Coordinates of C-alpha atoms in Angstrom, one line a residue:
X202 CA 128.1 80.0 44.5
X203 CA 125.2 79.8 46.7
X204 CA 124.6 77.0 49.1
X205 CA 121.4 75.9 50.0
X206 CA 120.9 74.6 53.3
X207 CA 124.1 73.6 55.7
X208 CA 126.0 76.2 54.8
X209 CA 129.9 76.2 56.8
X210 CA 131.3 79.2 55.2
X211 CA 132.9 80.5 58.3
X212 CA 135.6 79.0 60.6
X213 CA 136.2 79.7 64.4
X214 CA 139.8 80.1 65.3
X215 CA 141.8 79.6 68.5
X216 CA 142.5 83.1 70.2
X217 CA 145.2 82.1 72.9
X218 CA 147.5 84.1 74.6
X219 CA 150.8 82.9 75.5
X220 CA 152.6 83.8 78.3
X221 CA 156.7 84.3 78.2
X222 CA 158.5 82.4 80.4
X223 CA 160.6 82.9 83.9
X224 CA 164.1 83.7 82.9
X225 CA 165.4 80.4 84.6
X226 CA 168.8 79.6 82.6
X227 CA 170.1 79.5 79.5
X228 CA 172.1 81.7 77.5
X229 CA 171.5 85.8 76.4
X230 CA 169.2 85.3 73.5
X231 CA 166.7 83.2 75.4
X232 CA 165.7 81.4 78.6
X233 CA 164.8 78.0 77.1
X234 CA 168.0 76.0 75.8
X235 CA 168.4 74.0 73.0
X236 CA 167.9 70.8 73.5
X237 CA 165.7 71.1 76.7
X238 CA 162.8 68.7 76.4
X239 CA 159.3 69.8 75.5
X240 CA 156.7 68.9 78.4
X241 CA 152.6 69.7 77.9
X242 CA 149.8 70.1 79.5
X243 CA 146.0 69.9 78.5
X244 CA 143.0 70.8 79.3
X245 CA 139.9 71.7 76.6
X246 CA 138.2 75.2 76.0
X247 CA 134.5 74.4 75.4
X248 CA 133.3 78.4 75.5
X249 CA 131.1 78.3 72.5
X250 CA 130.9 80.8 69.5
X251 CA 127.7 81.7 68.5
X252 CA 126.7 80.7 64.7
X253 CA 123.6 80.9 63.1
X254 CA 120.4 78.3 63.5
X255 CA 117.0 78.1 62.0
X256 CA 116.1 80.6 59.7
X257 CA 117.5 84.0 60.8
X258 CA 120.6 83.8 58.3
X259 CA 122.1 86.2 60.6
X260 CA 124.9 84.5 63.4
X261 CA 123.8 85.0 66.8
X262 CA 127.2 86.9 68.3
X263 CA 126.2 86.6 71.6
X264 CA 129.0 85.0 73.6
X265 CA 128.7 82.1 76.3
X266 CA 131.0 80.7 78.0
X267 CA 132.0 77.4 79.7
X268 CA 135.2 76.7 82.0
X269 CA 137.8 75.0 80.3
X270 CA 138.3 71.4 81.5
X271 CA 141.6 69.0 81.5
X272 CA 141.4 66.3 78.6
X273 CA 140.6 62.8 79.9
X274 CA 141.2 61.8 76.2
X275 CA 144.2 58.7 75.8
X276 CA 146.1 60.4 73.5
X277 CA 146.9 63.1 71.1
X278 CA 149.5 64.0 68.0
X279 CA 152.2 66.9 68.1
X280 CA 154.2 68.7 65.8
X281 CA 157.0 70.7 66.0
X282 CA 158.1 72.3 63.3
X283 CA 161.2 74.5 62.7
X284 CA 161.2 73.8 58.8
X285 CA 162.1 70.7 56.3
X286 CA 164.8 69.0 57.3
X287 CA 165.8 71.2 60.8
X288 CA 167.2 68.9 63.2
X289 CA 164.8 69.5 65.7
X290 CA 161.6 69.6 63.4
X291 CA 159.1 66.3 64.3
X292 CA 155.9 65.5 63.2
X293 CA 153.2 64.0 64.9
X294 CA 155.0 62.3 67.8
X295 CA 152.1 60.0 70.0
X296 CA 151.5 61.7 73.5
X297 CA 149.8 59.0 76.1
X298 CA 148.1 59.9 78.9
X299 CA 148.6 57.7 82.0
X300 CA 145.1 58.2 83.6
X301 CA 146.4 61.6 85.5
X302 CA 146.5 63.9 82.9
X303 CA 150.3 63.1 82.9
X304 CA 151.4 63.0 79.4
X305 CA 154.5 61.0 77.8
X306 CA 155.3 60.6 74.2
X307 CA 156.4 57.8 72.2
X308 CA 159.8 58.9 71.4
X309 CA 161.6 62.2 73.1
X310 CA 161.2 65.7 71.7
X311 CA 163.4 68.6 71.6
X312 CA 163.4 72.2 71.4
X313 CA 165.3 74.3 69.2
X314 CA 167.8 77.6 69.4
X315 CA 165.5 79.8 71.9
X316 CA 164.9 82.3 69.3
X317 CA 164.5 80.7 66.3
X318 CA 160.4 80.6 65.2
X319 CA 158.6 77.3 65.2
X320 CA 155.4 75.8 64.1
X321 CA 153.7 74.2 67.3
X322 CA 150.7 72.5 66.6
X323 CA 148.2 69.8 68.5
X324 CA 145.1 67.3 67.7
X325 CA 143.3 64.8 69.3
X326 CA 143.1 61.6 69.4
X327 CA 145.6 60.6 67.5
X328 CA 145.7 59.4 64.2
X329 CA 148.6 56.8 63.1
X330 CA 150.6 58.2 59.6
X331 CA 148.4 61.4 59.5
X332 CA 152.1 63.4 58.9
X333 CA 150.8 66.2 56.6
X334 CA 150.2 69.6 58.3
X335 CA 147.7 70.4 55.8
X336 CA 145.4 67.9 55.8
X337 CA 145.5 65.6 58.9
X338 CA 142.2 63.6 57.8
X339 CA 140.1 62.3 60.2
X340 CA 137.0 59.8 59.4
X341 CA 134.2 60.8 61.7
X342 CA 132.4 57.9 63.4
X343 CA 128.9 56.6 61.9
X344 CA 128.2 54.5 64.9
X345 CA 128.3 56.8 68.1
X346 CA 125.4 55.4 70.1
X347 CA 128.4 54.2 72.7
X348 CA 129.1 58.4 73.1
X349 CA 130.7 60.8 71.2
X350 CA 133.9 61.0 72.7
X351 CA 135.8 59.2 70.1
X352 CA 134.2 61.5 67.5
X353 CA 135.2 64.5 68.9
X354 CA 138.0 65.8 66.6
X355 CA 140.4 68.3 68.7
X356 CA 143.0 71.1 67.3
X357 CA 145.0 73.4 68.9
X358 CA 147.6 76.0 67.5
X359 CA 149.3 79.1 69.4
X360 CA 147.0 81.6 68.3
X361 CA 146.8 84.3 65.5
X362 CA 148.4 88.0 65.6
X363 CA 147.7 90.9 63.5
X364 CA 145.0 88.5 61.3
X365 CA 147.9 85.8 61.0
X366 CA 150.0 83.0 62.6
X367 CA 151.4 83.8 65.6
X368 CA 155.3 83.4 65.5
X369 CA 156.5 82.2 68.4
X370 CA 159.8 80.7 69.6
X371 CA 160.8 78.0 72.4
X372 CA 160.9 81.1 74.7
X373 CA 157.3 81.2 74.5
X374 CA 156.9 78.6 76.9
X375 CA 157.1 78.5 80.8
X376 CA 160.1 75.9 81.7
X377 CA 159.5 74.6 77.8
X378 CA 155.9 72.9 78.8
X379 CA 153.3 73.6 76.3
X380 CA 150.2 74.7 77.6
X381 CA 147.5 73.1 74.7
X382 CA 144.6 74.1 75.3
X383 CA 141.9 71.9 72.2
X384 CA 139.0 73.7 71.1
X385 CA 136.2 71.7 69.2
X386 CA 136.6 70.6 65.0
X387 CA 132.9 69.2 64.7
X388 CA 129.4 70.4 65.0
X389 CA 127.7 69.1 68.2
X390 CA 123.9 68.7 67.9
X391 CA 121.6 67.7 70.9
X392 CA 117.8 66.7 69.8
X393 CA 115.3 67.1 72.3
X394 CA 112.3 65.3 71.7
X395 CA 109.1 66.6 73.1
X396 CA 106.2 63.4 73.0
X397 CA 102.9 64.6 71.9
X398 CA 99.3 63.9 74.1
X399 CA 98.6 60.4 72.2
X400 CA 102.0 59.1 74.2
X401 CA 100.2 59.9 77.3
X402 CA 100.7 57.1 80.3
X403 CA 102.7 55.0 77.6
X404 CA 106.4 54.0 78.5
X405 CA 108.2 55.3 75.7
X406 CA 112.0 55.2 75.1
X407 CA 114.4 56.2 72.2
X408 CA 115.4 52.2 70.3
X409 CA 117.3 54.5 67.9
X410 CA 118.2 57.4 66.2
X411 CA 119.7 58.6 63.1
X412 CA 121.4 61.8 62.0
X413 CA 121.2 61.3 57.9
X414 CA 123.7 65.2 57.0
X415 CA 126.6 64.7 57.7
X416 CA 130.4 64.3 55.8
X417 CA 132.3 61.4 56.5
X418 CA 135.7 62.9 56.3
X419 CA 137.1 66.4 57.5
X420 CA 141.1 67.4 57.6
X421 CA 142.6 70.0 59.7
X422 CA 144.5 72.4 57.6
X423 CA 147.4 73.5 60.2
X424 CA 149.3 75.6 57.0
X425 CA 145.8 77.6 56.2
X426 CA 145.3 79.1 52.6
X427 CA 147.4 80.4 50.0
X428 CA 146.4 83.5 50.8
X429 CA 146.3 83.4 54.8
X430 CA 148.1 81.4 57.4
X431 CA 146.0 80.9 59.7
X432 CA 144.8 77.2 60.2
X433 CA 141.2 76.3 59.5
X434 CA 139.1 72.8 59.6
X435 CA 137.6 72.1 55.8
X436 CA 136.0 69.2 54.3
X437 CA 138.9 66.2 53.3
X438 CA 139.6 65.9 49.5
X439 CA 138.2 62.4 50.3
X440 CA 135.2 63.5 51.8
X441 CA 132.2 61.0 50.4
X442 CA 130.3 62.6 47.2
X443 CA 126.8 61.9 49.2
X444 CA 126.0 62.5 53.0
X445 CA 126.6 59.8 55.5
X446 CA 124.2 58.9 58.5
X447 CA 125.6 58.8 62.1
X448 CA 123.8 56.6 64.6
X449 CA 123.5 58.8 67.8
X450 CA 124.3 58.1 71.3
X451 CA 121.2 58.3 73.4
X452 CA 122.0 60.5 76.4
X453 CA 118.0 60.5 77.6
X454 CA 118.1 61.3 80.9
X455 CA 115.7 62.9 84.1
X456 CA 112.1 61.8 82.2
X457 CA 113.4 63.3 78.8
X458 CA 114.5 61.8 75.7
X459 CA 117.2 63.3 74.1
X460 CA 119.7 62.0 71.5
X461 CA 123.1 63.6 70.8
X462 CA 125.6 63.7 67.8
X463 CA 129.3 64.5 65.9
X464 CA 129.4 65.6 62.5
X465 CA 130.3 68.4 60.2
X466 CA 127.8 69.3 57.8
X467 CA 127.1 68.1 54.6
X468 CA 126.3 70.9 51.7
X469 CA 124.2 70.1 49.0
X470 CA 121.5 71.2 47.1
X471 CA 118.2 69.2 47.2
X472 CA 115.4 71.5 48.3
X473 CA 113.8 68.9 50.7
X474 CA 116.2 66.5 52.8
X475 CA 116.1 63.6 55.4
X476 CA 117.8 64.7 58.8
X477 CA 116.5 62.4 61.2
X478 CA 115.4 59.3 61.8
X479 CA 114.1 58.3 64.9
X480 CA 112.9 54.6 66.1
X481 CA 110.9 54.2 69.4
X482 CA 109.9 51.5 71.6
X483 CA 106.5 51.5 70.1
X484 CA 108.2 49.8 67.1
X485 CA 107.7 52.5 64.2
X486 CA 110.0 55.0 62.9
X487 CA 109.5 58.6 62.7
X488 CA 111.5 60.9 59.8
X489 CA 112.4 64.1 60.1
X490 CA 112.2 66.0 56.3
X491 CA 113.7 69.5 56.6
X492 CA 113.5 71.8 54.5
X493 CA 114.9 75.3 56.1
X494 CA 117.6 76.8 56.0
X495 CA 120.3 75.8 58.6
X496 CA 123.8 77.6 59.1
X497 CA 125.9 75.5 61.4
X498 CA 129.3 76.4 62.2
X499 CA 132.4 74.0 63.4
X500 CA 133.0 73.9 67.2
X501 CA 129.9 74.8 68.2
X502 CA 127.1 72.9 69.8
X503 CA 123.2 73.4 69.2
X504 CA 120.0 71.9 70.8
X505 CA 116.9 71.1 68.8
X506 CA 113.4 70.4 69.9
X507 CA 111.4 68.0 67.7
X508 CA 107.9 66.5 68.7
X509 CA 106.9 63.6 68.1
X510 CA 103.4 63.6 66.9
X511 CA 101.2 61.1 65.0
X512 CA 103.5 59.2 62.0
X513 CA 105.6 62.5 62.0
X514 CA 108.1 64.4 63.8
X515 CA 107.8 68.3 64.0
X516 CA 111.5 70.2 64.0
X517 CA 110.7 73.3 67.0
X518 CA 113.9 76.1 67.3
X519 CA 117.7 74.9 67.0
X520 CA 119.4 77.4 69.9
X521 CA 123.5 77.5 70.3
X522 CA 123.9 75.6 73.2
X523 CA 127.0 74.7 75.3
X524 CA 129.7 71.9 75.3
X525 CA 129.6 71.6 78.9
X526 CA 128.1 73.6 82.2
X527 CA 128.2 77.9 81.6
X528 CA 130.6 79.3 83.4
X529 CA 132.8 82.2 82.9
X530 CA 134.3 83.6 80.3
X531 CA 138.6 83.3 80.4
X532 CA 140.6 86.5 79.4
X533 CA 142.1 84.4 76.3
X534 CA 139.8 85.5 73.9
X535 CA 140.8 88.7 74.5
X536 CA 139.0 92.4 75.5
X537 CA 136.6 92.9 72.6
X538 CA 134.6 89.9 73.9
X539 CA 132.5 91.6 76.5
X540 CA 131.8 94.4 74.0
X541 CA 130.1 92.8 71.4
X542 CA 128.8 89.5 73.6
X543 CA 125.5 91.4 73.1
X544 CA 125.7 93.6 69.9
X545 CA 122.9 95.8 68.7
X546 CA 123.3 94.5 65.2
X547 CA 123.4 98.9 64.5
X548 CA 126.5 99.6 65.7
X549 CA 129.4 100.1 63.2
X550 CA 131.6 97.4 63.4
X551 CA 134.7 97.9 62.1
X552 CA 136.9 94.5 62.7
X553 CA 137.3 92.6 59.3
X554 CA 137.4 89.0 59.3
X555 CA 141.0 86.9 59.7
X556 CA 141.2 85.7 56.5
X557 CA 139.4 83.7 54.2
X558 CA 136.8 85.1 50.9
X559 CA 134.1 83.2 52.2
X560 CA 133.7 80.0 50.2
X561 CA 133.0 77.0 50.8
X562 CA 137.2 76.1 49.8
X563 CA 138.3 78.8 51.2
X564 CA 135.6 80.0 54.7
X565 CA 136.1 83.2 56.2
X566 CA 138.4 83.0 59.5
X567 CA 136.8 84.6 62.1
X568 CA 139.5 85.0 66.1
X569 CA 137.6 87.6 67.4
X570 CA 134.0 88.6 68.8
X571 CA 134.6 91.3 66.5
X572 CA 135.2 89.7 63.9
X573 CA 132.1 87.6 64.7
X574 CA 130.4 90.8 65.0
X575 CA 131.8 92.2 61.8
X576 CA 130.2 88.9 60.1
X577 CA 126.6 89.8 60.8
X578 CA 127.0 93.3 60.2
X579 CA 128.0 92.2 57.0
X580 CA 124.8 90.0 56.6
X581 CA 122.9 92.7 57.8
X582 CA 123.2 95.0 55.0
X583 CA 120.8 96.3 53.1
X584 CA 121.0 94.2 49.7
X585 CA 124.1 91.6 51.2
X586 CA 124.6 88.5 48.9
X587 CA 125.6 86.4 52.1

């Protein structure tokens, strides 16, 4: 089945490197004793992975980097999964930040035996009653005018190994501490408005702006699909049958008119669709009706330039952007990051996807830069169905 516009056939996966804990105490078979208290430290990894936009139909294989930063949110949910009815299994435990990045659980969490395999999963902000690891459902706020932070759904798990979810034990966490580095689950779009000459000399500002093509609900599936254990983000089963409109955050500054929004792209079949509505201080509404194909990837930030002219908006280039200020690429992405960060489009890439079949229900799962380059290679082949 081919989708015409907002295609979301790939899910970018967190590839994290776990550090073994130093031998401090405990039995011979492990360094972390049964019943040891679970602790956490939390940051947000805002490195961006290229996802295509505008007309090319090909993913942007360049990797831009941004340093991780402390997570400033107030809550998160944590799962410790040793299996159903296991003594130390605890689901969706609320952790709260005291404002200094010191985290405390609502109820204590303990490690099981040091050599037992355990599933460890985290997300933020905390969602009460979301105890199903296969479908943590998040409702995207439709009024983001005061800022996008409350709409920023984050997720984390220890990573993948050999194309499957990584097996870990308590010993993989230094002194029982889980170092959570969140990734963004939604798509971010910043729209920069350029005023035509007709507005010259006028004190024009944005009264409000609306983005019209989002799912209303998304779900994190930490258990993976039937064919692959790797977690992914998808539309929720309870998603509305029609797109919702989101009131955007006015992030104008330094004389520039800009708005941003967090959303999950709505997939549909119309040939033309209303993408944006902008209301300026002149009291008029300017509507952007879009008829180009956009491929936007979850967890990626984009920028779009829109020209405001007489009675209309005109869309310009859409580019991959940064969640935060650019920094240096960390080691945890893997050694292949530098090799494929500027893929020529000609070299043969042997590494296939981490999982998935490429449909909207079972997206391709991409965990490394090489796998992202592989997708571009497949798209670029003569007669490709991508």
